[in-house]
Coordinates of C-alpha atoms (C1' of nucleotides) in Angstrom, one line a residue:
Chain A
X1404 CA 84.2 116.3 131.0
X1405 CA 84.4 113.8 128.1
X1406 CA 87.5 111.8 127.6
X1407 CA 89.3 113.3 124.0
X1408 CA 89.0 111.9 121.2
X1409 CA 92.3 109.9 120.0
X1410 CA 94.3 111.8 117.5
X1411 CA 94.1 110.7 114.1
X1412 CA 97.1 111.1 111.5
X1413 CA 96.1 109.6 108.8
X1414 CA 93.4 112.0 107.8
X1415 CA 96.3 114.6 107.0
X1416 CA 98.7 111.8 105.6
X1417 CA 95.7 111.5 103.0
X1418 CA 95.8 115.2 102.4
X1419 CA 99.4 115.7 102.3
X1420 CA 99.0 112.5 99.3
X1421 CA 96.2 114.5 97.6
X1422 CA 98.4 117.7 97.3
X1423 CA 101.3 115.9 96.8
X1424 CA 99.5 114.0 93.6
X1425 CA 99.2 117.2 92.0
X1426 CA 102.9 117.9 92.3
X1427 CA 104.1 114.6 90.3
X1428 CA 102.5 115.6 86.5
X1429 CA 104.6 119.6 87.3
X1430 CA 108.2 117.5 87.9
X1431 CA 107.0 115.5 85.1
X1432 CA 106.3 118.0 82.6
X1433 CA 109.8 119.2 83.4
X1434 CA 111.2 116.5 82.8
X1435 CA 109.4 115.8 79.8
X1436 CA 108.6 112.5 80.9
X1437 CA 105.2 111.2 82.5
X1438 CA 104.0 110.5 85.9
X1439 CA 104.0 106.7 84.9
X1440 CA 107.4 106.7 83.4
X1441 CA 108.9 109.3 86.5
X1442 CA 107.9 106.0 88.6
X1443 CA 109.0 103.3 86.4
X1444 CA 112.7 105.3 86.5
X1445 CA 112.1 106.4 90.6
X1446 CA 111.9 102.4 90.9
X1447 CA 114.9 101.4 88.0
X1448 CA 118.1 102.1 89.8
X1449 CA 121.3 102.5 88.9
X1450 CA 123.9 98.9 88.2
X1451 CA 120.2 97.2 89.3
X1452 CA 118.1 95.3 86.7
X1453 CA 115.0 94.6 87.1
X1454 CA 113.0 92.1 85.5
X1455 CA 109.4 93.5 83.8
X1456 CA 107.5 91.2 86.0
X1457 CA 108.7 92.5 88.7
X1458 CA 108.0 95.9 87.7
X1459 CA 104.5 95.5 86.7
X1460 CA 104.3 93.7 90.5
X1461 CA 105.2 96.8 92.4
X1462 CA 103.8 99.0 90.0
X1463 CA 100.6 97.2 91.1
X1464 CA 99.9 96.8 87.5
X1465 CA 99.2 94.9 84.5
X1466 CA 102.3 93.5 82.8
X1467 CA 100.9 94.6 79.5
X1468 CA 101.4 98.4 80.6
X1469 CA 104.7 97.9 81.2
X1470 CA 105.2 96.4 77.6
X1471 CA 104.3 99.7 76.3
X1472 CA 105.7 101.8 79.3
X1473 CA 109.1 100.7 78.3
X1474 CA 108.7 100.8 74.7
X1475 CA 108.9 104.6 75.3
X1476 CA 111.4 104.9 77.8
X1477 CA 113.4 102.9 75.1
X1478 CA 112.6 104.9 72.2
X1479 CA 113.6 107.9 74.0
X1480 CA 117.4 106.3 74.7
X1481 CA 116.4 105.9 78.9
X1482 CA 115.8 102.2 79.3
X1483 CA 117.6 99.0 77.6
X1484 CA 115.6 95.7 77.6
X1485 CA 118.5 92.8 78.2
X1486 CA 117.8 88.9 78.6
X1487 CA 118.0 87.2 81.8
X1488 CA 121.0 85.4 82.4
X1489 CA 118.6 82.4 83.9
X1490 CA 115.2 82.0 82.7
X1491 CA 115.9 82.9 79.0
X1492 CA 111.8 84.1 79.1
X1493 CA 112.6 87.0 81.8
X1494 CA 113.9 90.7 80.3
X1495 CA 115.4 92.5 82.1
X1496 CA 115.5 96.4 82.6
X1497 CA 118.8 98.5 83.0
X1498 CA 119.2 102.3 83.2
X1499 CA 121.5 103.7 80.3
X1500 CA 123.9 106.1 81.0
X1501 CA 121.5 108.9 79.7
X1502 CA 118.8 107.2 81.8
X1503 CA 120.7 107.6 84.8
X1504 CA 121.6 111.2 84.0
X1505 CA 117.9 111.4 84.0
X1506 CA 116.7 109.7 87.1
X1507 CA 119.5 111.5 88.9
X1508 CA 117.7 114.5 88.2
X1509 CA 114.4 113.3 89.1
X1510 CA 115.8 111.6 92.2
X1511 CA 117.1 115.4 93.6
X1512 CA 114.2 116.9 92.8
X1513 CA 111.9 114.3 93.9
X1514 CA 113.8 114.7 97.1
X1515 CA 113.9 118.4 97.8
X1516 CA 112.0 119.1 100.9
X1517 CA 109.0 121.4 100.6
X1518 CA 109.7 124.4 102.4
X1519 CA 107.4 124.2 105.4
X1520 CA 109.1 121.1 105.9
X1521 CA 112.2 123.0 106.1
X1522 CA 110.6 125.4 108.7
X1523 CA 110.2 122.3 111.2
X1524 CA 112.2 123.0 114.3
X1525 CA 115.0 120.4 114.9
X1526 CA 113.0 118.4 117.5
X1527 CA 109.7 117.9 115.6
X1528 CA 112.4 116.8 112.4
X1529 CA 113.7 114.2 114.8
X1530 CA 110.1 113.3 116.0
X1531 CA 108.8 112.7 112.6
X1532 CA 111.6 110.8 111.2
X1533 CA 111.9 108.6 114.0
X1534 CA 107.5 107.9 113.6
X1535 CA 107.8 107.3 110.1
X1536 CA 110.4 104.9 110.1
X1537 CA 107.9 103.1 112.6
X1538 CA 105.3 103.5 110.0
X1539 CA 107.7 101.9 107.0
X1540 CA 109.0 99.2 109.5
X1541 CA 105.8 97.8 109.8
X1542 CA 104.0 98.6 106.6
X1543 CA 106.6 96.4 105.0
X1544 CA 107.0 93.5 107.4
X1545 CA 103.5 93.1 109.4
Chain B
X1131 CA 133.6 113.6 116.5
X1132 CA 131.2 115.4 113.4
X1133 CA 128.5 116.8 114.0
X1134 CA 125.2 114.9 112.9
X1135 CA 123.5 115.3 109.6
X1136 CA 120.0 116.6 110.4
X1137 CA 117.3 114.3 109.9
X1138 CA 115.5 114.4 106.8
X1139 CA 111.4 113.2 107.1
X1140 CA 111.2 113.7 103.8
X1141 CA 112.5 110.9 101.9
X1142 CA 110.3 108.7 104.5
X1143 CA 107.2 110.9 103.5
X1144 CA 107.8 110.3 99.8
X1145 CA 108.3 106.6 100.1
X1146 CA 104.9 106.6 102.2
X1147 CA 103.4 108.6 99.8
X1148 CA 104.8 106.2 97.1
X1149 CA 103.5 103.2 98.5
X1150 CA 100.5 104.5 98.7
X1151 CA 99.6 105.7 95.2
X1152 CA 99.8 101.6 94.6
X1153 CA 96.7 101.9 96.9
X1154 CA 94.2 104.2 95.4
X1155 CA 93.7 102.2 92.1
X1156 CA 92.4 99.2 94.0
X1157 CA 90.0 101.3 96.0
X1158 CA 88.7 103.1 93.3
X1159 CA 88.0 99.7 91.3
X1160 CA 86.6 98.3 94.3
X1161 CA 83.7 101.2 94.0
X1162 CA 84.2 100.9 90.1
X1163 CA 85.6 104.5 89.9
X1164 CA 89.2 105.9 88.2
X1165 CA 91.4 107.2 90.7
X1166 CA 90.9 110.3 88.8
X1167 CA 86.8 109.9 89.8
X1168 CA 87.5 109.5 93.1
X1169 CA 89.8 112.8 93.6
X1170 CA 86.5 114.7 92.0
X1171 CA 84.1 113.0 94.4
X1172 CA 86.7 113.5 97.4
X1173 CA 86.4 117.1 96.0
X1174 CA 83.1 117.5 96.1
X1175 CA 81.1 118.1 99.7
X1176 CA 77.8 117.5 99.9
X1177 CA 75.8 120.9 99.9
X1178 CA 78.9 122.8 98.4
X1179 CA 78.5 123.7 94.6
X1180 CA 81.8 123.8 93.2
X1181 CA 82.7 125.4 89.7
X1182 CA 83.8 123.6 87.0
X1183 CA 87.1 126.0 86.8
X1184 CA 87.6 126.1 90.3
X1185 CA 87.9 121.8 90.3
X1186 CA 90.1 122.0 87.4
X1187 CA 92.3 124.4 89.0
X1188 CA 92.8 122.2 92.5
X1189 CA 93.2 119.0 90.1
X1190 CA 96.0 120.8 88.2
X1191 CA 94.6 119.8 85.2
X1192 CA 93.4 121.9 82.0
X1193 CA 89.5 122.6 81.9
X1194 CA 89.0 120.1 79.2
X1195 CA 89.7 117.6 81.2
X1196 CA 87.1 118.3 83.6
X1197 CA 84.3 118.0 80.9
X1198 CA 84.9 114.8 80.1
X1199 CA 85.8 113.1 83.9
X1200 CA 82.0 115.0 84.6
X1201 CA 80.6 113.4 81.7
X1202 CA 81.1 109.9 82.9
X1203 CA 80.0 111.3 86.4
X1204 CA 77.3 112.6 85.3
X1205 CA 76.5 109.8 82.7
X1206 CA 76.7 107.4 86.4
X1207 CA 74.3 109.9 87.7
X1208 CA 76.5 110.6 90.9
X1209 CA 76.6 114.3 90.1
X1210 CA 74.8 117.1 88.4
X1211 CA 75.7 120.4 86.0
X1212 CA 73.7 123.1 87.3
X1213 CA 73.7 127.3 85.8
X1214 CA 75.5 129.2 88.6
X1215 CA 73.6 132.4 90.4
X1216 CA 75.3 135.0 89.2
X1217 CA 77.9 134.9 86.3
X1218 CA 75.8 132.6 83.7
X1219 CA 78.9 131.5 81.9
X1220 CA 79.9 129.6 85.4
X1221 CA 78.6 126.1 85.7
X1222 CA 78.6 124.3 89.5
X1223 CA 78.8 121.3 89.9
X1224 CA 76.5 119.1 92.8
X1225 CA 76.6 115.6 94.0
X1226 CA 73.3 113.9 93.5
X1227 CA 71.5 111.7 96.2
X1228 CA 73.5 108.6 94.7
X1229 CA 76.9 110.5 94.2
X1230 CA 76.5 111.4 97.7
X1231 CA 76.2 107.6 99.2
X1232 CA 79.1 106.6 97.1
X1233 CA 81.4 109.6 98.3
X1234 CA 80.5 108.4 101.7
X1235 CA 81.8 104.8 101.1
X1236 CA 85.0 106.6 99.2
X1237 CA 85.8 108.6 102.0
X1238 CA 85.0 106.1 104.9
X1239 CA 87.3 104.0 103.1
X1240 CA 90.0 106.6 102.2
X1241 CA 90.2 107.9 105.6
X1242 CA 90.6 103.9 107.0
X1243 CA 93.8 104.3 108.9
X1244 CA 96.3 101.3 107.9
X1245 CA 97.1 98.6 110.4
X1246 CA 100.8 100.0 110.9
X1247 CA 99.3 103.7 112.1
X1248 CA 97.0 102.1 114.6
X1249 CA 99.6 100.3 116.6
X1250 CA 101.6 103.3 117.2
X1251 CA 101.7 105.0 121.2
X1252 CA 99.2 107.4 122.1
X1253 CA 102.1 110.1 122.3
X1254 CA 103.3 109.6 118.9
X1255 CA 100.1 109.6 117.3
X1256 CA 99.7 112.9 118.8
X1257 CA 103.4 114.2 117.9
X1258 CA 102.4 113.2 114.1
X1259 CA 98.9 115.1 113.9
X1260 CA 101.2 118.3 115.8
X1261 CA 103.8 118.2 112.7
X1262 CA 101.5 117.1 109.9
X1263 CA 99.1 120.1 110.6
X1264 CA 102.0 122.6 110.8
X1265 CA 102.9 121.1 107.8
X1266 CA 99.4 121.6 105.6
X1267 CA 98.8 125.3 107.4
X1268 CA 102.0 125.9 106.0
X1269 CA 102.1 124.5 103.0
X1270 CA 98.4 126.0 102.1
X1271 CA 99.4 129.3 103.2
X1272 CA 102.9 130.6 102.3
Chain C
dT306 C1' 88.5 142.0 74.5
dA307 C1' 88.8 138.5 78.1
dT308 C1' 86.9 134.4 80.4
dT309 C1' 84.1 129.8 81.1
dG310 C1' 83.3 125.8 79.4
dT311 C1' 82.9 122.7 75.2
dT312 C1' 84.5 120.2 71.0
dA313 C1' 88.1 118.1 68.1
dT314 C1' 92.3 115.8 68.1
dA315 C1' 96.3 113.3 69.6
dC316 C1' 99.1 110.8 72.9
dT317 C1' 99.6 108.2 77.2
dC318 C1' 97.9 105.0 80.7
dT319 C1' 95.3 101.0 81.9
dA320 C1' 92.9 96.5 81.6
dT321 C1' 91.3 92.2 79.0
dA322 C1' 92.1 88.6 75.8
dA323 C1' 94.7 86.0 72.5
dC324 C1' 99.3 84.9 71.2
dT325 C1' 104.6 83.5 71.2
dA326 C1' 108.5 81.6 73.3
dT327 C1' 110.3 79.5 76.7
dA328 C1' 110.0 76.4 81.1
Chain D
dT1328 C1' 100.7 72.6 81.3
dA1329 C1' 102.2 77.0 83.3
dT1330 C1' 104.8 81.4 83.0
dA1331 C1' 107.1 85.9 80.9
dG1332 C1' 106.3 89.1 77.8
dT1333 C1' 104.0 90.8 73.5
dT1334 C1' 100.2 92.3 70.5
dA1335 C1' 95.5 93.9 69.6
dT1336 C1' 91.9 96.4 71.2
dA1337 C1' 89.1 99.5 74.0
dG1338 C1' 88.1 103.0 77.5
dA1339 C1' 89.8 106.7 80.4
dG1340 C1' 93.1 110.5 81.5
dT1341 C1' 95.6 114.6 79.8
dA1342 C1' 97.1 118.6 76.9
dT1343 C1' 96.6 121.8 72.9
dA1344 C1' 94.0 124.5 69.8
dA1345 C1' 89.7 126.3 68.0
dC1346 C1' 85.2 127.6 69.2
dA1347 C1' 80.5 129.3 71.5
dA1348 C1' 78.3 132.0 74.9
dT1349 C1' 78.8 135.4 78.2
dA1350 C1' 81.1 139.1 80.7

DNA sequence: TATTGTTATACTCTATAACTATA
DNA sequence: TATAGTTATAGAGTATAACAATA
């Protein structure tokens, strides 16, 4: 008899990403907002500004996007540019009150478990929070 | 004493999945694909014709779209338009020789487990694939 | 008449390069 | 000189609407 094979995870992490990618543009739609700018506000929280660099950063982007990104969040009443109290070149981002309003809604929604995650018996919840916190641990602080 | 709140995996599972979008740009540039390239090529099995219709319906996009990202596939010679058997308005879509090697690389790639999965026990790895594929049979059939 | 895929059009996202203003 | 953000430009993704060929 052959010794198994080690279970591997992260093939069905990758699928549940794939499905999950087609879920973003629905809550989008929705919202009338893009995936792009759902992330930029997912990211912008509440009494938190964040500078643009910083946002292009862990958008993994270029800041150029986020030039234009922010236009539109602006022109729709979301976002307000402010200067940095330091470096006077820095801008800072800061949710309006409408913005929050927003992102509160995107936030819950964001958040609402799929039901077959719902379905998981109490000790597999347990299991899987406890393994994925692992995961984050460590994917942030190798 | 209260009772405890349950434990919810799915904020963790969003933030994963989060983190991870950041990931798939720098992979596809890597192979000089769009992100959006690389879901069609993921799609697409070797020696499994796939209608046009049926691609645009599991990318949640609108059948225009799907013309254009198999242009610039097509234009890159990694996959091919062919008439379908029976109903002649139905075009399939094939991954050519080339298209083939390079959805190899993708999916070797893809399916590279990061460095945080692999140093977790033998039992939890095996605890994860248990929930995860309870959670995609469920989730693909309601 | 309904459906598959295309074309035309418009807007958003993304990257590169050149620019402005600070540092 | 280097850095933060903008502008200009180009290519790719996405949706709507109108259309051709086929069912």
């Amino acid at each position: 008899m052959k010794p198994a094979a080690p279970p591997e995870p992260w093939p069905l992490l990758i699928r549940l990403l794939l499905a999950q990618r087609a879920n973003l543009p629905t809550l989008a739609a929705e919202l009338e907002l893009s995936p792009a700018q759902c992330h930029v506000l997912h990211l912008l929280e509440p009494e938190r500004p964040l500078p643009m660099g910083q946002l292009a950063e862990t958008l993994a982007c270029h800041a150029s996007n986020v030039t234009g990104l922010v236009d539109r969040l602006e022109a729709r009443g979301l976002v307000r540019r402010q200067p940095s109290a330091g470096d006077r070149r820095v801008r800072v981002l800061v949710l309006t009150p409408s913005g929050a309003r927003v992102r509160a809604v995107l936030v819950e929604r964001l958040m609402a478990p799929p039901p077959a995650l719902e379905r998981l018996a109490l000790v597999e919840r347990r299991a899987l929070v406890r393994i994925l916190s692992r995961l984050l641990e460590d994917a942030t602080e190798p």
